[in-house]
Coordinates of N, CA and C in Angstrom, one line a residue:
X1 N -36.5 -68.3 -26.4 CA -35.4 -68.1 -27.3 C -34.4 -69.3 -27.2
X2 N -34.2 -70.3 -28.6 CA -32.8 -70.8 -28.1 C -31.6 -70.6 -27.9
X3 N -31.0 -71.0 -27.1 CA -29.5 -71.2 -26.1 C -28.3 -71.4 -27.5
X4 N -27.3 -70.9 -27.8 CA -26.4 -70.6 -28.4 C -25.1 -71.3 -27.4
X5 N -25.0 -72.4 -27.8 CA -24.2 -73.4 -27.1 C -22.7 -73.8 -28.0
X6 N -21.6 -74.4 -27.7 CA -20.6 -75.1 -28.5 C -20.6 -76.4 -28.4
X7 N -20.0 -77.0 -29.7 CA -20.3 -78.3 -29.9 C -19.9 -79.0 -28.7
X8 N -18.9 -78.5 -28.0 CA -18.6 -79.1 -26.5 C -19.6 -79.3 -26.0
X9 N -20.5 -78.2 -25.7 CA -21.5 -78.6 -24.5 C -22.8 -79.2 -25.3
X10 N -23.1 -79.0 -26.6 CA -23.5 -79.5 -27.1 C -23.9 -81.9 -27.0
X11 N -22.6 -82.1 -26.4 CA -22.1 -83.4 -26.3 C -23.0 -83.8 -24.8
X12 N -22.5 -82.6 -23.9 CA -23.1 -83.1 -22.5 C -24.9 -83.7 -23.0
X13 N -25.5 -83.2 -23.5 CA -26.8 -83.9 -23.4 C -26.5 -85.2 -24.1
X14 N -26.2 -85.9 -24.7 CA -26.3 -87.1 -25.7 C -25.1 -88.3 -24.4
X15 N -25.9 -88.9 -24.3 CA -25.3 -89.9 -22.7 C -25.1 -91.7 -23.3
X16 N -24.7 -92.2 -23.3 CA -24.4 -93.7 -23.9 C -26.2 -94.1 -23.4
X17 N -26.1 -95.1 -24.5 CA -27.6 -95.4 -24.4 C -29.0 -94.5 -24.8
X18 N -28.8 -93.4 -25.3 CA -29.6 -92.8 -25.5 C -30.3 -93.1 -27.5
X19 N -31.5 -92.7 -28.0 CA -31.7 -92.6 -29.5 C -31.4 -91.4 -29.5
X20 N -30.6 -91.5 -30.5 CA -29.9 -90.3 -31.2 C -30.2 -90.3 -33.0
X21 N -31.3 -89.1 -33.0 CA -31.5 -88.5 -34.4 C -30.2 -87.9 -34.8
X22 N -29.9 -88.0 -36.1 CA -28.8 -87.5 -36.9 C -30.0 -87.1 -38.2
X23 N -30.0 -86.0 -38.4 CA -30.5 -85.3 -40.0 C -29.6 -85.9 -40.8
X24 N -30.0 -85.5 -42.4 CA -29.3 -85.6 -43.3 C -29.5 -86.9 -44.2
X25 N -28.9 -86.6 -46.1 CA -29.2 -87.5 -46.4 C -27.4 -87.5 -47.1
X26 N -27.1 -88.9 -46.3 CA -25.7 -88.7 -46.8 C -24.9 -87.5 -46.5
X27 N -24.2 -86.9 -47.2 CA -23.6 -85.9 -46.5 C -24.2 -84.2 -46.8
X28 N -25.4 -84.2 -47.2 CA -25.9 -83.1 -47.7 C -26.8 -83.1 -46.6
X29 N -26.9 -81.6 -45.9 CA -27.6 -81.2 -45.2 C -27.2 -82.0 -43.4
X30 N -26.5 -82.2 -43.3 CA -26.1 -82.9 -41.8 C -24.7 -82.2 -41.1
X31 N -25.5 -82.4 -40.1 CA -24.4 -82.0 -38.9 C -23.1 -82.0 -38.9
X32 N -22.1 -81.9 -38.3 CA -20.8 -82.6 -38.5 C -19.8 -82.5 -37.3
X33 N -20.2 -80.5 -37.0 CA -19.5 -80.6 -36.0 C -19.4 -81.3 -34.5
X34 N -20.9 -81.3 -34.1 CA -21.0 -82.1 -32.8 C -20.8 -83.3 -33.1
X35 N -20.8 -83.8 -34.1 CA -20.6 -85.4 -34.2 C -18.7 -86.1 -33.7
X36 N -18.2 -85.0 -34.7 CA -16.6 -84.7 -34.2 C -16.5 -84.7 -32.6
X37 N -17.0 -84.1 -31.7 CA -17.3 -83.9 -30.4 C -17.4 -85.2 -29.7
X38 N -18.8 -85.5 -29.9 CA -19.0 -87.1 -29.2 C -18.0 -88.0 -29.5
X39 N -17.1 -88.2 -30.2 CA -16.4 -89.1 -30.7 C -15.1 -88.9 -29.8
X40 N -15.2 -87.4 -28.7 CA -13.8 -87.2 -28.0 C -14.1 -87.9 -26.8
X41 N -15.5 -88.2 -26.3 CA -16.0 -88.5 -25.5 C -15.7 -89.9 -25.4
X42 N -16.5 -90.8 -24.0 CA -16.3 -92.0 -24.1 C -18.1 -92.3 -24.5
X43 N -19.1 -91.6 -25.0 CA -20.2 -92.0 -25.5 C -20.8 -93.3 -26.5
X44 N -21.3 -94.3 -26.1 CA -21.2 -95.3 -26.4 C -22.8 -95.8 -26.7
X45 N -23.2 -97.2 -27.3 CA -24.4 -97.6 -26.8 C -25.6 -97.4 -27.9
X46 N -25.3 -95.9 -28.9 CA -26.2 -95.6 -29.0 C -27.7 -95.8 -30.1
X47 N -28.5 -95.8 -30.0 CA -29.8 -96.4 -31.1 C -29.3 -94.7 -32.3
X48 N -29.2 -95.3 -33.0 CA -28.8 -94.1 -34.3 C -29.7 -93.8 -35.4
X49 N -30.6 -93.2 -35.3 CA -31.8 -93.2 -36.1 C -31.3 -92.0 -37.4
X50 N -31.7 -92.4 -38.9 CA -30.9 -91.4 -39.5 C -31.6 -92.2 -41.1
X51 N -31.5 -91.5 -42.4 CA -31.7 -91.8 -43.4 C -31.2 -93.0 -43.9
X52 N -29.5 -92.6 -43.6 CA -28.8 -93.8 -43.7 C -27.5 -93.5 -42.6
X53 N -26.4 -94.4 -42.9 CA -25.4 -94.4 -42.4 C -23.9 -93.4 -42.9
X54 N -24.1 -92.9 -44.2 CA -23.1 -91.9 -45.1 C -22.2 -92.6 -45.1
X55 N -21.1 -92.5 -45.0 CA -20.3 -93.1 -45.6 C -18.9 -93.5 -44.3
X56 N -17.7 -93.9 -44.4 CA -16.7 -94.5 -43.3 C -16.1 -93.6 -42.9
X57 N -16.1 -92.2 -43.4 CA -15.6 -90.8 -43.1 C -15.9 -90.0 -42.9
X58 N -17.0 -89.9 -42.8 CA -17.8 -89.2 -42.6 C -19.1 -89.0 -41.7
X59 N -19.9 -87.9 -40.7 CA -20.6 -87.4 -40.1 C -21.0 -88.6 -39.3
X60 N -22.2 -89.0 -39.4 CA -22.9 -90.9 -39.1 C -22.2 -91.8 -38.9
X61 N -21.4 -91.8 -40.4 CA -20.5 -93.1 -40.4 C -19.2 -93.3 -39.7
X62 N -19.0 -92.1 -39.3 CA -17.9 -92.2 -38.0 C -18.2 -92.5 -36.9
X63 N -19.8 -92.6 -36.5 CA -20.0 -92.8 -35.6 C -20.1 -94.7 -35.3
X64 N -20.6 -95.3 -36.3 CA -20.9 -96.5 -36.7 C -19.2 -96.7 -36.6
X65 N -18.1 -96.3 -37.3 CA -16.4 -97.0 -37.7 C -16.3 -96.7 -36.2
X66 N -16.9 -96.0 -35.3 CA -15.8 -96.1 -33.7 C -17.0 -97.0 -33.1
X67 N -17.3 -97.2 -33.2 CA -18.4 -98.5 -32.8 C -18.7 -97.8 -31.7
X68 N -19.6 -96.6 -31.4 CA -20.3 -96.2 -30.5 C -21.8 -96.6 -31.1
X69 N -22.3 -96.8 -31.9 CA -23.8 -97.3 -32.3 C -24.1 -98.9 -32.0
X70 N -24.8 -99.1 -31.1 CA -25.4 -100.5 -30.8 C -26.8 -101.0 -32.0
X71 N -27.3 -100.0 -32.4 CA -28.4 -100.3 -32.8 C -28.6 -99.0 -33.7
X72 N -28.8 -99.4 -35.6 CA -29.4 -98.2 -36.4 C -30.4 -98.7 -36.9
X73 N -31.5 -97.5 -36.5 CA -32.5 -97.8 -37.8 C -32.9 -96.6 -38.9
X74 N -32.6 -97.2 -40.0 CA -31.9 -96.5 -41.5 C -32.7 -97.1 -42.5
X75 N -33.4 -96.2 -43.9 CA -33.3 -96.9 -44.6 C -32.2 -97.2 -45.6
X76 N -31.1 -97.1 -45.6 CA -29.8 -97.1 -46.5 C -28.8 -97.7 -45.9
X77 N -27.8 -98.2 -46.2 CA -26.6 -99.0 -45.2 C -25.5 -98.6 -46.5
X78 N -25.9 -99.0 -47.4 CA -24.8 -99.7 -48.8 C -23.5 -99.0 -49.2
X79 N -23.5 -97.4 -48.7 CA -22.8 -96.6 -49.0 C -21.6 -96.7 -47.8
X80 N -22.1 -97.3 -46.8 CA -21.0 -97.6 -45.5 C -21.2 -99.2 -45.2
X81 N -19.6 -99.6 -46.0 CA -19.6 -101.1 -46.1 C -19.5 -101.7 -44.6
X82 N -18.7 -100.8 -43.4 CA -18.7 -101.5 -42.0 C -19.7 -101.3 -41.5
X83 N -21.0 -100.6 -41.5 CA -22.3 -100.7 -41.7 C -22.6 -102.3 -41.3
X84 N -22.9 -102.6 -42.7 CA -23.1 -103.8 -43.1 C -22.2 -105.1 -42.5
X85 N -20.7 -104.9 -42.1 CA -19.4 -105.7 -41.7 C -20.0 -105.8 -39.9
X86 N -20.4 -104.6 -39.6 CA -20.6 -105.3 -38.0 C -22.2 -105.7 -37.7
X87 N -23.1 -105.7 -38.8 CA -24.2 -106.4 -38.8 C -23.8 -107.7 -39.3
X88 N -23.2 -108.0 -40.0 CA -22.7 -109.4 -40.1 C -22.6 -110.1 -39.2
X89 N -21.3 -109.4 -38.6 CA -20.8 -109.8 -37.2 C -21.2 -110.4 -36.7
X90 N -22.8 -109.2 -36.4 CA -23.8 -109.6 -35.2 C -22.8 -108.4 -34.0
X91 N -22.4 -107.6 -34.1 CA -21.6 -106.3 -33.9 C -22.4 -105.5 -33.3
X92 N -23.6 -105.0 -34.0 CA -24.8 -104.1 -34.1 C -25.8 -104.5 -34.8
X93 N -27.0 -104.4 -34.1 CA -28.1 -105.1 -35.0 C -28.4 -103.2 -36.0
X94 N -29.1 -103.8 -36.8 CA -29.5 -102.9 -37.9 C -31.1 -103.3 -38.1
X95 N -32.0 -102.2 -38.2 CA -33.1 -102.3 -38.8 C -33.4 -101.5 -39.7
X96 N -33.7 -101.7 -41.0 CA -34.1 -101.3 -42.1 C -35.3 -100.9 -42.4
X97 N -35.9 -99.8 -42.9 CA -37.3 -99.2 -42.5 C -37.2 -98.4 -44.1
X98 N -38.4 -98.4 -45.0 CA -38.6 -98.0 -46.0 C -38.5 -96.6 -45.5
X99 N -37.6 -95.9 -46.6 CA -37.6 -94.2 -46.5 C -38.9 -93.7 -45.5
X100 N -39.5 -93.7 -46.7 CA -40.6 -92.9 -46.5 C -41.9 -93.1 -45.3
X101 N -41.8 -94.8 -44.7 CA -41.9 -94.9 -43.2 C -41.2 -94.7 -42.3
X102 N -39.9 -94.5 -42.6 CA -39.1 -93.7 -41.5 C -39.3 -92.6 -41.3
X103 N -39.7 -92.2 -42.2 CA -40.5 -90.8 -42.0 C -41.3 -90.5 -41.3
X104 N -42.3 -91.0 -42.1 CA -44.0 -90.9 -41.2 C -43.7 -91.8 -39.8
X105 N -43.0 -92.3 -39.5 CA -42.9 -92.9 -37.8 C -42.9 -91.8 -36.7
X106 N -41.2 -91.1 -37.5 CA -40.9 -89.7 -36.7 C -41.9 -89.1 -36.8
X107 N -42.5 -88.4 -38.1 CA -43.7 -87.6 -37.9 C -44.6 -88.2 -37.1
X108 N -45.1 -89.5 -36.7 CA -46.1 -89.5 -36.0 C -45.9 -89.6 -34.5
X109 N -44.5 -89.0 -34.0 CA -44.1 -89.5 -32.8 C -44.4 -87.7 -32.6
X110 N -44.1 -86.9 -33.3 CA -44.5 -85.6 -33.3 C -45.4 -84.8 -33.3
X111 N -46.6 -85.7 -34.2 CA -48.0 -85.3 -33.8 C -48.3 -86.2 -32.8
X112 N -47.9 -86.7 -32.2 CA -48.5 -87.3 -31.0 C -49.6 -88.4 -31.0
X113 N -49.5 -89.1 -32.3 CA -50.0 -90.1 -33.3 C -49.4 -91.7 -32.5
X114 N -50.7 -92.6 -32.5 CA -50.3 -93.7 -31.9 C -49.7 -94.7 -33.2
X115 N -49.6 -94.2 -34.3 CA -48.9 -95.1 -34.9 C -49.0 -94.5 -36.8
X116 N -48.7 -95.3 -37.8 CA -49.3 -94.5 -39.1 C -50.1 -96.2 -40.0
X117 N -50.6 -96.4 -40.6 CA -50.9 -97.5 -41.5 C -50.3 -97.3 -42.8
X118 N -49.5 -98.3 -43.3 CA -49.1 -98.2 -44.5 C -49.3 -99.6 -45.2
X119 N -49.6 -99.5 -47.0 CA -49.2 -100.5 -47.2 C -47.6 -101.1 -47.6
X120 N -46.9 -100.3 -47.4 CA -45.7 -100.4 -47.8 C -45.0 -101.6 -47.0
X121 N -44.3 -102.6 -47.7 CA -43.8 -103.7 -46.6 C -44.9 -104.9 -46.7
X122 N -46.0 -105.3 -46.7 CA -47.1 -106.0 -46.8 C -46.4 -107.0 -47.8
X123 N -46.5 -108.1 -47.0 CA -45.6 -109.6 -47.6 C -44.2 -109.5 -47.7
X124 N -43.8 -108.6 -47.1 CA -42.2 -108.5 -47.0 C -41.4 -109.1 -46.0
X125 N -40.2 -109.3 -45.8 CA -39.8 -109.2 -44.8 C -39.9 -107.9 -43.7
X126 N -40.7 -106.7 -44.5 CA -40.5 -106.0 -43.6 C -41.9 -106.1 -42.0
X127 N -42.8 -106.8 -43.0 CA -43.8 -107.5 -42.2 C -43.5 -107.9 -40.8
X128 N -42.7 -109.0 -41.0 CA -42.9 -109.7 -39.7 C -42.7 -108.9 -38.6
X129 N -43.8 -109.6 -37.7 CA -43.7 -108.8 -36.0 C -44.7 -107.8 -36.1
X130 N -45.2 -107.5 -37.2 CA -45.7 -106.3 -36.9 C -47.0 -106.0 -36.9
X131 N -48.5 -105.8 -36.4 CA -49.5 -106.0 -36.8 C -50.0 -105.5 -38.2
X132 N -51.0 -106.1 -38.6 CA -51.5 -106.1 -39.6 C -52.8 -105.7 -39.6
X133 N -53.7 -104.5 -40.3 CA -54.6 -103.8 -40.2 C -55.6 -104.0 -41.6
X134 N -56.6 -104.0 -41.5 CA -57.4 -104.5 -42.2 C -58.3 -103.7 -42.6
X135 N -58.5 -102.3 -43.6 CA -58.9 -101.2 -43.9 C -60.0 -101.1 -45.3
X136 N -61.3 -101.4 -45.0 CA -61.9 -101.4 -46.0 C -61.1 -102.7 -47.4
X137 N -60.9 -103.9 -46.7 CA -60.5 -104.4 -47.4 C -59.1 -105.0 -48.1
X138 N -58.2 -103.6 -47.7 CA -56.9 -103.9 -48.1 C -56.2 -103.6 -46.6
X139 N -55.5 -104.8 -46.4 CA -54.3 -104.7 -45.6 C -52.9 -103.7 -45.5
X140 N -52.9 -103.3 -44.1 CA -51.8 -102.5 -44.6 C -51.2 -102.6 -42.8
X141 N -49.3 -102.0 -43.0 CA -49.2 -102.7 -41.5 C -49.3 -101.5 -40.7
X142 N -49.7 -101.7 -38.9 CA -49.5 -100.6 -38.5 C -47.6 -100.0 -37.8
X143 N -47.5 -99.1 -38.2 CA -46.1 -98.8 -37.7 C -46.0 -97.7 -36.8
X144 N -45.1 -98.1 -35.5 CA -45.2 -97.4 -34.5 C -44.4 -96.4 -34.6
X145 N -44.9 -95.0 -33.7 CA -43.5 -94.0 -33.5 C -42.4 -94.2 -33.4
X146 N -41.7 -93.1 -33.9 CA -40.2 -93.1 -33.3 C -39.7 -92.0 -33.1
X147 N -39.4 -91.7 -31.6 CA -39.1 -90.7 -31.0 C -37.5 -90.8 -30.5
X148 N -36.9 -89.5 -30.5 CA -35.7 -89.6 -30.0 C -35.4 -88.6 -28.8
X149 N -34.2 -89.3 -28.1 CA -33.8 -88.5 -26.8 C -33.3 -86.8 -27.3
X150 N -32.3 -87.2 -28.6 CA -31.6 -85.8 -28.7 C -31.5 -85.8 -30.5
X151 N -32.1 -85.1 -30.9 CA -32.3 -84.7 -32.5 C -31.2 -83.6 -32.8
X152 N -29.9 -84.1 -33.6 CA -29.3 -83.2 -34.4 C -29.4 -83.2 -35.4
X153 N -29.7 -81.9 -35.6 CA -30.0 -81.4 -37.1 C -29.3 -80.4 -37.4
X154 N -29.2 -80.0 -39.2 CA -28.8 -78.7 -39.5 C -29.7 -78.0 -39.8
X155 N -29.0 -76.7 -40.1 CA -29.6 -75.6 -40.7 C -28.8 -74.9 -41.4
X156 N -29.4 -74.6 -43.0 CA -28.7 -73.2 -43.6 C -28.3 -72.1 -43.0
X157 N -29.7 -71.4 -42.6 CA -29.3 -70.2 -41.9 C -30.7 -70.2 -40.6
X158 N -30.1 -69.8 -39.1 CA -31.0 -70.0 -38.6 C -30.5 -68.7 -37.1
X159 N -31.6 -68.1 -36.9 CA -31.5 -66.6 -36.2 C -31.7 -66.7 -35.3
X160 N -31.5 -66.0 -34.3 CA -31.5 -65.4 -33.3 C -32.2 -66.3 -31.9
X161 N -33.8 -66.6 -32.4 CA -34.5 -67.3 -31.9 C -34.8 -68.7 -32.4
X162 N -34.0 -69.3 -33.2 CA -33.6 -70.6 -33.6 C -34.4 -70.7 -34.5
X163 N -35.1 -70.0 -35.7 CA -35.9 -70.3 -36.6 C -34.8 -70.4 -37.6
X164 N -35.1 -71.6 -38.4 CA -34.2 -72.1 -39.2 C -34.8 -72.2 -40.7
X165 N -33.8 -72.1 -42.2 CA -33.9 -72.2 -43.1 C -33.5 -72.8 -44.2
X166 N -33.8 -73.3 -44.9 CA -32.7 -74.2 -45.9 C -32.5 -74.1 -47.3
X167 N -31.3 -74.3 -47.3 CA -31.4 -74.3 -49.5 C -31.3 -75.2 -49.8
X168 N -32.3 -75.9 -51.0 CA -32.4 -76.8 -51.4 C -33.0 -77.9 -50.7
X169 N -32.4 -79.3 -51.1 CA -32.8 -80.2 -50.1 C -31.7 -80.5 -49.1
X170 N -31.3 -79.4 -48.7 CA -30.9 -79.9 -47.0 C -31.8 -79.9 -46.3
X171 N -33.0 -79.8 -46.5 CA -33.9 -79.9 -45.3 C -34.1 -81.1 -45.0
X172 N -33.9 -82.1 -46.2 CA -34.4 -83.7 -45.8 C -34.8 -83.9 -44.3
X173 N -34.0 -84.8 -43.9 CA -35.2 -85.1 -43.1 C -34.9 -84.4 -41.4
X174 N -34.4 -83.4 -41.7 CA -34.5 -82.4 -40.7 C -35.2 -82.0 -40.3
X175 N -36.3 -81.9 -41.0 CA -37.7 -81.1 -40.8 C -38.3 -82.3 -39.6
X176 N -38.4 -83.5 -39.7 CA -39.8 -84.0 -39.4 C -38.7 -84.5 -38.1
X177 N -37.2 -84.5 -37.8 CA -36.4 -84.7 -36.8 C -36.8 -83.7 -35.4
X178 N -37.1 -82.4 -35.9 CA -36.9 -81.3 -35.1 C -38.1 -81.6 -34.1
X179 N -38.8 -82.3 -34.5 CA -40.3 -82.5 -34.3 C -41.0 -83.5 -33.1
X180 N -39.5 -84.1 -33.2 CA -40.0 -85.7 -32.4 C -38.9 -86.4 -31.6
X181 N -38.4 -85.3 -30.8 CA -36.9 -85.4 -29.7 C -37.5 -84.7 -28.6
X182 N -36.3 -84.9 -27.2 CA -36.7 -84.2 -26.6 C -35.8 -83.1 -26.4
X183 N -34.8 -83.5 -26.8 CA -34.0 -82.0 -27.0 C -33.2 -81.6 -28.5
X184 N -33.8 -80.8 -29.1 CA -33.1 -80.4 -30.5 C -32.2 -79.7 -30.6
X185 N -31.1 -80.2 -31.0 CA -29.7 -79.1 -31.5 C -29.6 -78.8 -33.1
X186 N -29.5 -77.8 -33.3 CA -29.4 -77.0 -34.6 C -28.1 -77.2 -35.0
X187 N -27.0 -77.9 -35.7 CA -25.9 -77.2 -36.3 C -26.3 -75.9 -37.0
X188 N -25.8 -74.4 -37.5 CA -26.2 -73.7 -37.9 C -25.1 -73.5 -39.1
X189 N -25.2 -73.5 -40.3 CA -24.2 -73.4 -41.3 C -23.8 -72.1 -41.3
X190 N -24.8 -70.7 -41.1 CA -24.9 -69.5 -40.7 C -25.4 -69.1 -40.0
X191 N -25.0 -68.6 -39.0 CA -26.1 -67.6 -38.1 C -25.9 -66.1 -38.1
X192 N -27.8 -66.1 -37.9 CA -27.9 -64.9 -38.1 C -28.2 -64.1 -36.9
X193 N -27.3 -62.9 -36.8 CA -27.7 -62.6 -35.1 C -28.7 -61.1 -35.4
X194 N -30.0 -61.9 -35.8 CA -31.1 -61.0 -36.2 C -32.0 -62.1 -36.1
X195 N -33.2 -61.5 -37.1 CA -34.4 -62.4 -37.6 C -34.2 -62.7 -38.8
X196 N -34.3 -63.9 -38.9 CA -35.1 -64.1 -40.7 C -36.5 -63.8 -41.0
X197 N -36.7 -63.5 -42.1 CA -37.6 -63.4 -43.2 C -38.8 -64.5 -42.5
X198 N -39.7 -64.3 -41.9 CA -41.0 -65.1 -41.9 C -40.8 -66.5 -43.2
X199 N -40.7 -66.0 -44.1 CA -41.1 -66.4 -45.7 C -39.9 -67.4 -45.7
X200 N -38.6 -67.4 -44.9 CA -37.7 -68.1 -45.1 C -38.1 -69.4 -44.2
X201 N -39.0 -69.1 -43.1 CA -38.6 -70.2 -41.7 C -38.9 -71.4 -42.2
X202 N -38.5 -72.4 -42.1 CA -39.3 -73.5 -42.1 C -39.5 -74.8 -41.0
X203 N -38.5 -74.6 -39.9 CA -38.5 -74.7 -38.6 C -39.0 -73.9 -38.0
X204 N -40.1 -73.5 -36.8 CA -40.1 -72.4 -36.3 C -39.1 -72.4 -35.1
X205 N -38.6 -71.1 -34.6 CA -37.7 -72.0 -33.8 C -38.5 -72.1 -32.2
X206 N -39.7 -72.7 -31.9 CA -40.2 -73.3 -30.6 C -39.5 -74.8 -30.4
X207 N -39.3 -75.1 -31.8 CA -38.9 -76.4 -31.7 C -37.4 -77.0 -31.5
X208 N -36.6 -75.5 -31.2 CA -35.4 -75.7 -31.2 C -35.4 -75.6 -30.1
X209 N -33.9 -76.2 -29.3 CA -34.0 -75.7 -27.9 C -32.1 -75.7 -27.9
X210 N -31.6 -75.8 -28.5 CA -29.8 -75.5 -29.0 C -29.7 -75.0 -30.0
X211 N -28.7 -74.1 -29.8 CA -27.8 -73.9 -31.6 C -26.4 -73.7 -31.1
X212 N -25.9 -74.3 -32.0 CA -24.1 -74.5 -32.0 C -23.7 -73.9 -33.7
X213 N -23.3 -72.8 -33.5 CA -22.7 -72.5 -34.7 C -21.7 -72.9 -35.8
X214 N -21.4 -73.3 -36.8 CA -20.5 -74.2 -37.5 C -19.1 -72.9 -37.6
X215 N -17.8 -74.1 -37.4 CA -16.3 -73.4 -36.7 C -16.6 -73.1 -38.4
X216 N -16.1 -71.6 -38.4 CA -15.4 -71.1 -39.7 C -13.8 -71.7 -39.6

């Protein structure tokens, strides 16, 4: 059963220097309250793995404007111009990763996958450095996992034993986060001090191991 924690204690796991998953796409479907949290802290350092960056006021992007992120890898920056201002710099390096292999990375850090083949990136800059696989012909690159120390994510509604649910696309990329951390925290937008509906889950919650309920 997961542990029903506050975004306070919620913070003690997440240590300077750690990868830190952030769910969400922009401000739909993401965390907010633990993020407010770390920010009281002196937590610093951190590799910020996330869709994108959201915006200068928000969830992510507050974490990037107090310059506690050393290092994001995002497919999106554009929407958070200091993003971009302390990569300039040379502030924070930034690496840029097509959506939908930032995806399949995490997922493959979850199935326990030594890597995924894509052609996506092939003659790009996203190429360099990276090996190159040679599949019946067509080239495609190989791309390593990506696993994180502490995955926050939300949830719609999520019960008792941390099985979680969503409406709409808040699940982005929550789902494939919960998957490939070593410790997962649920923000819960409601909780249910019951069970959900089988039919609802779409986390089960084995894969939770926190929930911090959102402050009404």
């Amino acid at each position: 059963m997961a542990k029903i924690i506050s975004a306070v204690q919620a913070c003690s796991f997440i240590k300077s220097g750690m990868t830190l998953f952030v769910g969400g796409f922009l401000k739909c479907g993401t965390p907010k309250e633990v993020i407010k949290e770390i920010l009281k802290t002196d937590t610093k350092d951190l590799t910020l793995v996330g869709n994108d960056t959201s915006l200068v006021d928000s969830d992510r992007g507050l974490l990037v404007v107090n310059k506690r992120v050393k290092k994001v890898i995002a497919s999106h920056i554009g929407l958070n111009p200091e993003t971009g201002r302390q990569m300039n710099a040379g502030e924070m390096e930034v690496e840029l990763v097509p959506q939908g292999t930032l995806c399949e990375r995490i997922r493959a850090a979850g199935a326990g996958l030594g890597g995924v083949l894509t052609p996506t990136g092939i003659g790009t800059e996203v190429q360099k450095g990276k090996q190159v696989v040679n599949v019946d012909g067509k080239d495609y690159l190989l791309e390593k996992p990506l696993r994180g120390d502490v995955a926050l994510i939300y949830g719609s509604k999520v019960d008792r034993n941390g099985n979680v649910s969503f409406i709409g696309t808040t699940r982005n990329t929550n789902v494939v986060m919960a998957t490939a951390a070593d410790v997962v925290i649920v923000e819960a937008d409601e909780y249910i001090d019951g069970y959900l509906d089988p039919n609802e889950v779409v986390i089960p919650g084995l894969f939770i191991d926190y929930i911090v309920k959102k402050e009404k």
